[in-house]
PDB file of C-alpha atoms and ligand atoms in Angstrom:
ATOM      1  CA  MET L 271      51.959  63.642  -2.273  1.00 43.00           C
ATOM      2  CA  ASP L 272      52.805  60.015  -2.891  1.00 48.00           C
ATOM      3  CA  GLU L 273      51.427  58.195  -5.889  1.00 47.00           C
ATOM      4  CA  ARG L 274      48.904  56.058  -4.120  1.00 48.00           C
ATOM      5  CA  SER L 275      47.414  58.875  -2.127  1.00 51.00           C
ATOM      6  CA  ALA L 276      47.069  60.972  -5.301  1.00 52.00           C
ATOM      7  CA  LEU L 277      45.098  58.205  -6.936  1.00 48.00           C
ATOM      8  CA  LYS L 278      43.063  57.573  -3.828  1.00 53.00           C
ATOM      9  CA  GLN L 279      42.153  61.222  -3.515  1.00 57.00           C
ATOM     10  CA  LEU L 280      40.857  61.334  -7.061  1.00 52.00           C
ATOM     11  CA  ILE L 281      38.827  58.179  -6.570  1.00 50.00           C
ATOM     12  CA  ASP L 282      37.452  59.448  -3.269  1.00 58.00           C
ATOM     13  CA  ARG L 283      36.401  62.657  -4.939  1.00 58.00           C
ATOM     14  CA  ASP L 284      34.506  60.585  -7.494  1.00 51.00           C
ATOM     15  CA  GLU L 285      36.669  61.798 -10.331  1.00 51.00           C
ATOM     16  CA  PHE L 286      36.812  58.310 -11.728  1.00 49.00           C
ATOM     17  CA  ASN L 287      33.562  56.626 -12.191  1.00 46.00           C
ATOM     18  CA  PHE L 288      34.455  53.047 -12.866  1.00 43.00           C
ATOM     19  CA  ASN L 289      30.901  51.892 -13.406  1.00 41.00           C
ATOM     20  CA  ASP L 290      30.338  54.330 -16.176  1.00 42.00           C
ATOM     21  CA  PHE L 291      33.798  53.729 -17.469  1.00 42.00           C
ATOM     22  CA  LEU L 292      32.954  50.107 -18.098  1.00 37.00           C
ATOM     23  CA  GLY L 293      29.341  50.468 -19.023  1.00 37.00           C
ATOM     24  CA  GLU L 294      27.418  51.623 -22.035  1.00 41.00           C
ATOM     25  CA  LYS L 295      26.590  55.018 -20.609  1.00 41.00           C
ATOM     26  CA  THR L 296      29.278  56.978 -22.337  1.00 38.00           C
ATOM     27  CA  GLU L 297      27.701  60.389 -22.887  1.00 42.00           C
ATOM     28  CA  GLY L 298      29.524  63.082 -21.003  1.00 44.00           C
ATOM     29  CA  LEU L 299      32.412  60.991 -19.745  1.00 48.00           C
ATOM     30  CA  VAL L 300      36.089  61.335 -20.438  1.00 51.00           C
ATOM     31  CA  PHE L 301      36.429  57.756 -21.447  1.00 70.00           C
ATOM     32  CA  ASP L 302      33.735  57.579 -24.008  1.00 72.00           C
ATOM     33  CA  ARG L 303      34.305  54.892 -26.560  1.00 74.00           C
ATOM     34  CA  ARG L 304      36.037  57.195 -29.020  1.00 78.00           C
ATOM     35  CA  THR L 305      38.483  58.392 -26.399  1.00 81.00           C
ATOM     36  CA  LEU L 306      39.306  54.797 -25.503  1.00 84.00           C
ATOM     37  CA  ASP L 307      39.944  54.098 -29.183  1.00 86.00           C
ATOM     38  CA  ASN L 308      42.227  57.121 -29.356  1.00 88.00           C
ATOM     39  CA  ILE L 309      44.142  56.006 -26.266  1.00 91.00           C
ATOM     40  CA  TYR L 310      44.535  52.558 -27.765  1.00 91.00           C
ATOM     41  CA  THR L 311      45.834  53.994 -31.049  1.00 91.00           C
ATOM     42  CA  LEU L 312      48.430  56.092 -29.257  1.00 93.00           C
ATOM     43  CA  PHE L 313      49.523  53.277 -26.973  1.00 93.00           C
ATOM     44  CA  LYS L 314      50.092  50.929 -29.893  1.00 92.00           C
ATOM     45  CA  GLN L 315      51.909  53.512 -31.932  1.00 93.00           C
ATOM     46  CA  PHE L 316      54.230  54.647 -29.156  1.00 93.00           C
ATOM     47  CA  ASN L 317      54.666  51.399 -27.327  1.00 93.00           C
ATOM     48  CA  ILE L 318      53.084  52.625 -24.134  1.00 94.00           C
ATOM     49  CA  LYS L 319      52.842  49.737 -21.726  1.00 93.00           C
ATOM     50  CA  TYR L 320      50.467  51.010 -19.069  1.00 92.00           C
ATOM     51  CA  VAL L 321      48.922  53.979 -17.334  1.00 92.00           C
ATOM     52  CA  ASP L 322      50.919  54.562 -14.180  1.00 93.00           C
ATOM     53  CA  TYR L 323      48.711  56.988 -12.244  1.00 91.00           C
ATOM     54  CA  PRO L 324      46.640  60.136 -12.669  1.00 90.00           C
ATOM     55  CA  ILE L 325      48.591  63.317 -12.013  1.00 94.00           C
ATOM     56  CA  SER L 326      45.794  65.800 -12.293  1.00 92.00           C
ATOM     57  CA  SER L 327      42.105  65.990 -12.888  1.00 85.00           C
ATOM     58  CA  GLY L 328      40.802  69.373 -13.948  1.00 80.00           C
ATOM     59  CA  LYS L 329      37.510  70.598 -15.295  1.00 76.00           C
ATOM     60  CA  GLU L 330      38.637  70.306 -18.872  1.00 80.00           C
ATOM     61  CA  SER L 331      41.416  67.755 -18.917  1.00 87.00           C
ATOM     62  CA  LEU L 332      42.887  64.726 -17.247  1.00 90.00           C
ATOM     63  CA  VAL L 333      46.623  64.184 -17.037  1.00 94.00           C
ATOM     64  CA  PHE L 334      48.195  60.766 -16.508  1.00 95.00           C
ATOM     65  CA  LYS L 335      51.681  59.447 -16.152  1.00 96.00           C
ATOM     66  CA  VAL L 336      52.138  56.567 -18.580  1.00 96.00           C
ATOM     67  CA  GLU L 337      55.022  54.147 -18.972  1.00 95.00           C
ATOM     68  CA  GLY L 338      56.700  53.260 -22.227  1.00 91.00           C
ATOM     69  CA  GLU L 339      59.360  50.646 -22.830  1.00 88.00           C
ATOM     70  CA  ARG L 340      62.084  52.734 -21.284  1.00 88.00           C
ATOM     71  CA  LYS L 341      60.599  56.123 -20.589  1.00 93.00           C
ATOM     72  CA  ALA L 342      57.762  57.744 -18.746  1.00 96.00           C
ATOM     73  CA  ALA L 343      55.464  60.112 -20.598  1.00 97.00           C
ATOM     74  CA  VAL L 344      52.454  62.247 -19.870  1.00 98.00           C
ATOM     75  CA  MET L 345      49.088  61.781 -21.514  1.00 97.00           C
ATOM     76  CA  LYS L 346      46.750  64.775 -21.430  1.00 96.00           C
ATOM     77  CA  ILE L 347      43.165  63.996 -22.363  1.00 92.00           C
ATOM     78  CA  PHE L 348      40.760  66.811 -23.074  1.00 87.00           C
ATOM     79  CA  LYS L 349      37.330  65.975 -21.812  1.00 79.00           C
ATOM     80  CA  THR L 350      35.018  65.908 -24.759  1.00 67.00           C
ATOM     81  CA  SER L 351      32.008  66.845 -22.680  1.00 61.00           C
ATOM     82  CA  THR L 352      33.042  69.726 -20.489  1.00 58.00           C
ATOM     83  CA  LEU L 353      35.367  71.835 -22.556  1.00 56.00           C
ATOM     84  CA  ARG L 354      33.661  75.210 -22.617  1.00 61.00           C
ATOM     85  CA  PHE L 355      33.234  75.698 -26.307  1.00 62.00           C
ATOM     86  CA  GLN L 356      32.357  79.373 -26.214  1.00 62.00           C
ATOM     87  CA  HIS L 357      35.315  80.028 -24.018  1.00 72.00           C
ATOM     88  CA  ILE L 358      37.853  78.164 -26.135  1.00 74.00           C
ATOM     89  CA  ASN L 359      36.539  79.507 -29.387  1.00 76.00           C
ATOM     90  CA  GLU L 360      37.823  82.934 -28.435  1.00 80.00           C
ATOM     91  CA  TYR L 361      41.362  81.574 -28.482  1.00 83.00           C
ATOM     92  CA  ILE L 362      40.932  79.751 -31.788  1.00 83.00           C
ATOM     93  CA  GLU L 363      38.911  82.172 -33.895  1.00 80.00           C
ATOM     94  CA  GLY L 364      41.338  85.062 -33.483  1.00 80.00           C
ATOM     95  CA  ASP L 365      44.463  83.040 -34.160  1.00 86.00           C
ATOM     96  CA  PRO L 366      45.349  83.109 -37.851  1.00 85.00           C
ATOM     97  CA  ARG L 367      47.063  79.730 -37.536  1.00 84.00           C
ATOM     98  CA  PHE L 368      43.848  77.967 -36.599  1.00 82.00           C
ATOM     99  CA  MET L 369      40.985  79.882 -38.109  1.00 73.00           C
ATOM    100  CA  LYS L 370      41.013  77.788 -41.264  1.00 67.00           C
ATOM    101  CA  GLN L 371      41.097  74.496 -39.416  1.00 66.00           C
ATOM    102  CA  ARG L 372      38.160  75.598 -37.370  1.00 57.00           C
ATOM    103  CA  LYS L 373      36.133  76.081 -40.499  1.00 49.00           C
ATOM    104  CA  SER L 374      37.161  73.030 -42.428  1.00 40.00           C
ATOM    105  CA  ARG L 375      37.292  70.370 -39.744  1.00 39.00           C
ATOM    106  CA  GLY L 376      34.532  69.292 -37.503  1.00 40.00           C
ATOM    107  CA  SER L 377      35.394  69.119 -33.901  1.00 74.00           C
ATOM    108  CA  LEU L 378      36.640  72.083 -31.937  1.00 80.00           C
ATOM    109  CA  ILE L 379      38.142  69.898 -29.273  1.00 82.00           C
ATOM    110  CA  PHE L 380      40.494  68.221 -31.751  1.00 86.00           C
ATOM    111  CA  VAL L 381      41.595  71.645 -32.954  1.00 88.00           C
ATOM    112  CA  TRP L 382      42.186  72.562 -29.320  1.00 89.00           C
ATOM    113  CA  ALA L 383      44.426  69.525 -28.750  1.00 93.00           C
ATOM    114  CA  ARG L 384      46.297  70.203 -31.982  1.00 93.00           C
ATOM    115  CA  LYS L 385      46.696  73.816 -30.958  1.00 94.00           C
ATOM    116  CA  GLU L 386      48.348  72.897 -27.679  1.00 96.00           C
ATOM    117  CA  TYR L 387      50.576  70.441 -29.517  1.00 97.00           C
ATOM    118  CA  ALA L 388      51.524  73.017 -32.171  1.00 96.00           C
ATOM    119  CA  ASN L 389      52.289  75.581 -29.462  1.00 97.00           C
ATOM    120  CA  LEU L 390      54.592  73.108 -27.726  1.00 98.00           C
ATOM    121  CA  LEU L 391      56.359  72.371 -31.010  1.00 98.00           C
ATOM    122  CA  GLU L 392      56.747  76.049 -31.771  1.00 97.00           C
ATOM    123  CA  CYS L 393      58.245  76.680 -28.342  1.00 98.00           C
ATOM    124  CA  LYS L 394      60.616  73.752 -28.790  1.00 98.00           C
ATOM    125  CA  LYS L 395      61.781  75.247 -32.074  1.00 98.00           C
ATOM    126  CA  PHE L 396      62.896  78.363 -30.204  1.00 98.00           C
ATOM    127  CA  LYS L 397      64.455  76.346 -27.383  1.00 98.00           C
ATOM    128  CA  ILE L 398      61.915  77.445 -24.835  1.00 98.00           C
ATOM    129  CA  ARG L 399      61.709  75.058 -21.908  1.00 98.00           C
ATOM    130  CA  VAL L 400      58.446  73.135 -22.310  1.00 98.00           C
ATOM    131  CA  PRO L 401      57.715  69.377 -22.154  1.00 98.00           C
ATOM    132  CA  ASP L 402      58.778  67.798 -25.465  1.00 98.00           C
ATOM    133  CA  PRO L 403      55.655  67.084 -27.483  1.00 97.00           C
ATOM    134  CA  VAL L 404      55.483  63.477 -28.687  1.00 96.00           C
ATOM    135  CA  ALA L 405      52.144  63.056 -30.435  1.00 96.00           C
ATOM    136  CA  VAL L 406      48.614  64.294 -30.781  1.00 96.00           C
ATOM    137  CA  GLU L 407      45.697  62.007 -31.545  1.00 93.00           C
ATOM    138  CA  LYS L 408      42.205  63.508 -31.638  1.00 90.00           C
ATOM    139  CA  ASN L 409      41.613  64.796 -28.068  1.00 89.00           C
ATOM    140  CA  ILE L 410      44.819  63.389 -26.564  1.00 94.00           C
ATOM    141  CA  ILE L 411      48.332  64.748 -26.332  1.00 97.00           C
ATOM    142  CA  LEU L 412      51.397  62.745 -25.455  1.00 97.00           C
ATOM    143  CA  MET L 413      54.386  64.632 -24.118  1.00 98.00           C
ATOM    144  CA  LYS L 414      57.487  64.184 -22.075  1.00 97.00           C
ATOM    145  CA  TYR L 415      57.080  63.621 -18.360  1.00 98.00           C
ATOM    146  CA  ILE L 416      58.735  66.236 -16.177  1.00 98.00           C
ATOM    147  CA  GLY L 417      59.624  64.816 -12.801  1.00 98.00           C
ATOM    148  CA  ASP L 418      61.476  61.976 -11.135  1.00 96.00           C
ATOM    149  CA  LYS L 419      60.542  58.381 -10.373  1.00 92.00           C
ATOM    150  CA  LYS L 420      58.732  59.333  -7.189  1.00 92.00           C
ATOM    151  CA  SER L 421      56.632  62.275  -8.280  1.00 95.00           C
ATOM    152  CA  PRO L 422      55.936  64.760 -11.034  1.00 97.00           C
ATOM    153  CA  ALA L 423      57.605  68.166 -10.886  1.00 98.00           C
ATOM    154  CA  LYS L 424      56.049  70.687  -8.526  1.00 98.00           C
ATOM    155  CA  LYS L 425      54.219  73.748  -9.702  1.00 98.00           C
ATOM    156  CA  LEU L 426      55.726  77.138  -8.910  1.00 98.00           C
ATOM    157  CA  LYS L 427      52.898  77.776  -6.463  1.00 98.00           C
ATOM    158  CA  ASP L 428      54.058  74.801  -4.337  1.00 98.00           C
ATOM    159  CA  ILE L 429      57.726  75.699  -4.091  1.00 98.00           C
ATOM    160  CA  ASN L 430      59.131  76.772  -0.731  1.00 98.00           C
ATOM    161  CA  GLN L 431      59.797  80.464  -0.343  1.00 97.00           C
ATOM    162  CA  ASP L 432      63.552  79.939   0.094  1.00 97.00           C
ATOM    163  CA  GLU L 433      63.787  78.258  -3.321  1.00 97.00           C
ATOM    164  CA  LEU L 434      61.343  80.461  -5.196  1.00 98.00           C
ATOM    165  CA  GLN L 435      63.432  83.268  -6.621  1.00 98.00           C
ATOM    166  CA  PRO L 436      65.576  81.231  -9.072  1.00 98.00           C
ATOM    167  CA  TYR L 437      62.518  79.309 -10.294  1.00 98.00           C
ATOM    168  CA  PHE L 438      60.590  82.541 -10.725  1.00 98.00           C
ATOM    169  CA  ASP L 439      63.452  84.097 -12.700  1.00 98.00           C
ATOM    170  CA  SER L 440      63.765  80.993 -14.840  1.00 98.00           C
ATOM    171  CA  ALA L 441      60.039  81.076 -15.623  1.00 98.00           C
ATOM    172  CA  MET L 442      60.165  84.751 -16.551  1.00 98.00           C
ATOM    173  CA  ALA L 443      63.171  84.159 -18.804  1.00 98.00           C
ATOM    174  CA  GLU L 444      61.346  81.346 -20.628  1.00 98.00           C
ATOM    175  CA  TYR L 445      58.218  83.459 -20.908  1.00 98.00           C
ATOM    176  CA  LYS L 446      60.208  86.337 -22.402  1.00 98.00           C
ATOM    177  CA  LYS L 447      61.564  83.997 -25.080  1.00 98.00           C
ATOM    178  CA  MET L 448      58.105  82.644 -25.736  1.00 98.00           C
ATOM    179  CA  VAL L 449      56.740  86.124 -26.426  1.00 98.00           C
ATOM    180  CA  GLU L 450      59.703  87.679 -28.216  1.00 98.00           C
ATOM    181  CA  LYS L 451      61.020  84.700 -30.177  1.00 98.00           C
ATOM    182  CA  ALA L 452      58.100  82.315 -30.704  1.00 98.00           C
ATOM    183  CA  LYS L 453      55.729  85.310 -30.755  1.00 97.00           C
ATOM    184  CA  LEU L 454      53.189  83.416 -28.734  1.00 98.00           C
ATOM    185  CA  ILE L 455      51.241  84.790 -25.799  1.00 98.00           C
ATOM    186  CA  HIS L 456      50.517  82.086 -23.245  1.00 98.00           C
ATOM    187  CA  ALA L 457      47.257  83.668 -22.042  1.00 97.00           C
ATOM    188  CA  ASP L 458      47.046  81.534 -18.880  1.00 97.00           C
ATOM    189  CA  PHE L 459      50.484  82.153 -17.462  1.00 98.00           C
ATOM    190  CA  SER L 460      50.663  81.915 -13.699  1.00 98.00           C
ATOM    191  CA  GLU L 461      52.236  79.971 -10.833  1.00 98.00           C
ATOM    192  CA  TYR L 462      49.822  77.122 -11.725  1.00 98.00           C
ATOM    193  CA  ASN L 463      51.227  76.516 -15.187  1.00 98.00           C
ATOM    194  CA  ILE L 464      54.920  76.507 -14.412  1.00 98.00           C
ATOM    195  CA  LEU L 465      56.680  73.268 -13.442  1.00 98.00           C
ATOM    196  CA  CYS L 466      59.866  73.448 -11.415  1.00 98.00           C
ATOM    197  CA  TYR L 467      62.397  70.714 -11.847  1.00 98.00           C
ATOM    198  CA  ARG L 468      66.108  70.546 -11.049  1.00 98.00           C
ATOM    199  CA  LYS L 469      66.539  74.313 -10.795  1.00 96.00           C
ATOM    200  CA  LYS L 470      64.766  75.003 -14.092  1.00 98.00           C
ATOM    201  CA  SER L 471      61.233  76.114 -14.856  1.00 98.00           C
ATOM    202  CA  TYR L 472      59.086  74.618 -17.601  1.00 98.00           C
ATOM    203  CA  ILE L 473      56.080  76.332 -19.109  1.00 98.00           C
ATOM    204  CA  ILE L 474      53.049  74.057 -19.552  1.00 98.00           C
ATOM    205  CA  ASP L 475      49.360  74.160 -20.484  1.00 97.00           C
ATOM    206  CA  MET L 476      49.390  75.887 -23.843  1.00 95.00           C
ATOM    207  CA  GLY L 477      46.017  75.113 -25.374  1.00 93.00           C
ATOM    208  CA  GLN L 478      44.972  78.723 -25.092  1.00 94.00           C
ATOM    209  CA  ALA L 479      48.295  80.278 -26.153  1.00 95.00           C
ATOM    210  CA  VAL L 480      47.803  82.515 -29.184  1.00 96.00           C
ATOM    211  CA  SER L 481      49.830  84.142 -31.907  1.00 96.00           C
ATOM    212  CA  TYR L 482      50.668  87.802 -31.261  1.00 96.00           C
ATOM    213  CA  LYS L 483      48.359  88.545 -34.187  1.00 95.00           C
ATOM    214  CA  HIS L 484      45.303  87.550 -32.188  1.00 95.00           C
ATOM    215  CA  PRO L 485      43.203  90.708 -31.614  1.00 94.00           C
ATOM    216  CA  MET L 486      43.347  90.186 -27.838  1.00 95.00           C
ATOM    217  CA  ALA L 487      47.064  89.342 -27.710  1.00 97.00           C
ATOM    218  CA  ARG L 488      48.106  92.567 -25.963  1.00 97.00           C
ATOM    219  CA  ASP L 489      45.472  92.108 -23.299  1.00 97.00           C
ATOM    220  CA  PHE L 490      46.487  88.497 -22.752  1.00 97.00           C
ATOM    221  CA  LEU L 491      50.120  89.570 -22.370  1.00 98.00           C
ATOM    222  CA  ALA L 492      49.170  92.245 -19.845  1.00 98.00           C
ATOM    223  CA  ARG L 493      47.111  89.713 -17.891  1.00 98.00           C
ATOM    224  CA  ASP L 494      49.951  87.143 -17.866  1.00 98.00           C
ATOM    225  CA  LEU L 495      52.422  89.733 -16.616  1.00 98.00           C
ATOM    226  CA  GLY L 496      49.901  90.957 -14.062  1.00 98.00           C
ATOM    227  CA  ASN L 497      49.611  87.416 -12.660  1.00 98.00           C
ATOM    228  CA  MET L 498      53.350  87.127 -12.302  1.00 98.00           C
ATOM    229  CA  ARG L 499      53.788  90.565 -10.722  1.00 98.00           C
ATOM    230  CA  ALA L 500      51.071  89.751  -8.219  1.00 98.00           C
ATOM    231  CA  PHE L 501      52.733  86.426  -7.412  1.00 98.00           C
ATOM    232  CA  ALA L 502      56.096  88.193  -6.954  1.00 98.00           C
ATOM    233  CA  ARG L 503      54.508  90.770  -4.667  1.00 98.00           C
ATOM    234  CA  ARG L 504      52.788  88.165  -2.505  1.00 98.00           C
ATOM    235  CA  ASN L 505      56.012  86.226  -2.108  1.00 98.00           C
ATOM    236  CA  ALA L 506      58.421  89.142  -1.749  1.00 98.00           C
ATOM    237  CA  LEU L 507      60.303  88.221  -4.919  1.00 98.00           C
ATOM    238  CA  SER L 508      62.301  90.658  -7.017  1.00 98.00           C
ATOM    239  CA  LEU L 509      61.596  91.207 -10.680  1.00 98.00           C
ATOM    240  CA  ASN L 510      65.076  90.426 -11.977  1.00 98.00           C
ATOM    241  CA  ILE L 511      64.147  89.547 -15.553  1.00 97.00           C
ATOM    242  CA  LYS L 512      63.131  92.304 -17.925  1.00 96.00           C
ATOM    243  CA  GLU L 513      59.538  91.884 -19.027  1.00 96.00           C
ATOM    244  CA  PRO L 514      58.988  90.901 -22.663  1.00 98.00           C
ATOM    245  CA  LYS L 515      58.122  93.497 -25.250  1.00 96.00           C
ATOM    246  CA  PHE L 516      55.168  92.887 -27.496  1.00 97.00           C
ATOM    247  CA  PRO L 517      56.485  91.454 -30.814  1.00 95.00           C
ATOM    248  CA  GLY L 518      57.163  94.211 -33.304  1.00 83.00           C
ATOM    249  CA  ASP L 519      57.177  97.016 -30.751  1.00 87.00           C
ATOM    250  CA  GLN L 520      60.971  96.968 -30.376  1.00 63.00           C
ATOM    251  CA  ASP L 521      61.428  98.113 -33.968  1.00 58.00           C
ATOM    252  CA  GLU L 522      59.168 101.094 -33.642  1.00 51.00           C
ATOM    253  CA  GLN L 523      61.304 103.232 -31.342  1.00 49.00           C
TER     254      GLN L 523
HETATM  255  N1  ADP T1323      54.659  67.128 -18.883  1.00 93.88           N
HETATM  256  C1  ADP T1323      54.244  67.052 -17.618  1.00 93.88           C
HETATM  257  N2  ADP T1323      55.008  66.441 -16.676  1.00 93.88           N
HETATM  258  C2  ADP T1323      54.596  66.359 -15.388  1.00 93.88           C
HETATM  259  N3  ADP T1323      53.426  66.865 -14.946  1.00 93.88           N
HETATM  260  C3  ADP T1323      52.615  67.478 -15.832  1.00 93.88           C
HETATM  261  C4  ADP T1323      52.983  67.614 -17.205  1.00 93.88           C
HETATM  262  N4  ADP T1323      51.983  68.267 -17.854  1.00 93.88           N
HETATM  263  C5  ADP T1323      51.043  68.530 -16.920  1.00 93.88           C
HETATM  264  N5  ADP T1323      51.405  68.072 -15.703  1.00 93.88           N
HETATM  265  C6  ADP T1323      50.622  68.166 -14.458  1.00 93.88           C
HETATM  266  O1  ADP T1323      49.248  68.127 -14.764  1.00 93.88           O
HETATM  267  C7  ADP T1323      48.603  69.330 -14.337  1.00 93.88           C
HETATM  268  C8  ADP T1323      47.536  69.746 -15.338  1.00 93.88           C
HETATM  269  O2  ADP T1323      48.111  69.980 -16.591  1.00 93.88           O
HETATM  270  P1  ADP T1323      47.770  71.274 -17.437  1.00 93.88           P
HETATM  271  O3  ADP T1323      48.430  71.141 -18.759  1.00 93.88           O
HETATM  272  O4  ADP T1323      48.098  72.490 -16.623  1.00 93.88           O
HETATM  273  O5  ADP T1323      46.208  71.130 -17.659  1.00 93.88           O
HETATM  274  P2  ADP T1323      44.937  71.898 -17.069  1.00 93.88           P
HETATM  275  O6  ADP T1323      44.320  72.534 -18.263  1.00 93.88           O
HETATM  276  O7  ADP T1323      44.088  70.821 -16.498  1.00 93.88           O
HETATM  277  O8  ADP T1323      45.409  72.908 -16.053  1.00 93.88           O
HETATM  278  C9  ADP T1323      49.716  70.336 -14.176  1.00 93.88           C
HETATM  279  O9  ADP T1323      49.406  71.323 -13.240  1.00 93.88           O
HETATM  280  C10 ADP T1323      50.879  69.486 -13.748  1.00 93.88           C
HETATM  281  O10 ADP T1323      50.843  69.270 -12.349  1.00 93.88           O
HETATM  282 MG1   MG T1324      47.034  74.109 -15.923  1.00 93.88          MG
END
């Protein structure tokens, strides 16, 4: 998809409501005044020159390519209005790293953004292939752009069958490290949240990833692996990479 058609599609689908964007009616919109302030703060701090184009518009977030002095980056904005609070609370309350923050600080959505950022940092620490996190400001995350000048990296689900196997293996290898080394369970791992770029797979979309200490961690792991097995089956891929063991289980044999 070329850049202009991506933008046009989003506008045609009414994803960007320019009237509301400019007007006073800010309730329920992504670009409420506070979000604009947060964007401005980040842009000043990191020398971002302009928003290049929207990459994705989901129910709960918007992702844009932005241009800095020399480098492209990605800005992910969590929509303050539509994030399903009940739903996301499940992933925050059970995670010992974030339970305290939830109690002491006001807004759940800021905790959510910080959680994704912290998960990216943690993965980086263990050399797991994820976009480098750059900054988090309220409901916005800045991270490295994965892709070339023409277009962002494709998702695993959009890769041609004849190129799939190495990307699938690469994703499974990164996922194994994420579970066994960083001790994080992604909890939304699937062909939708894997970017494929220059023969390597990157894991993205980590807001919901939890510590293995979360009471549902084993179930989340089983679900993640179930998604990947189903994808492999549908696409006639082999399962070359050993599946991760739940942290701690290795020692108990
Ligand atoms: N760092 C990145 N570089 C390039 N594209 C990205 C990056 N992060 C996200 N995207 C694109 O934006 C889409 C949505 O991002 P994601 O983090 O999965 O949010 P959502 O919660 O909306 O699924 C992804 O499917 C991917 O196409
Ligand atoms: Mg996603």
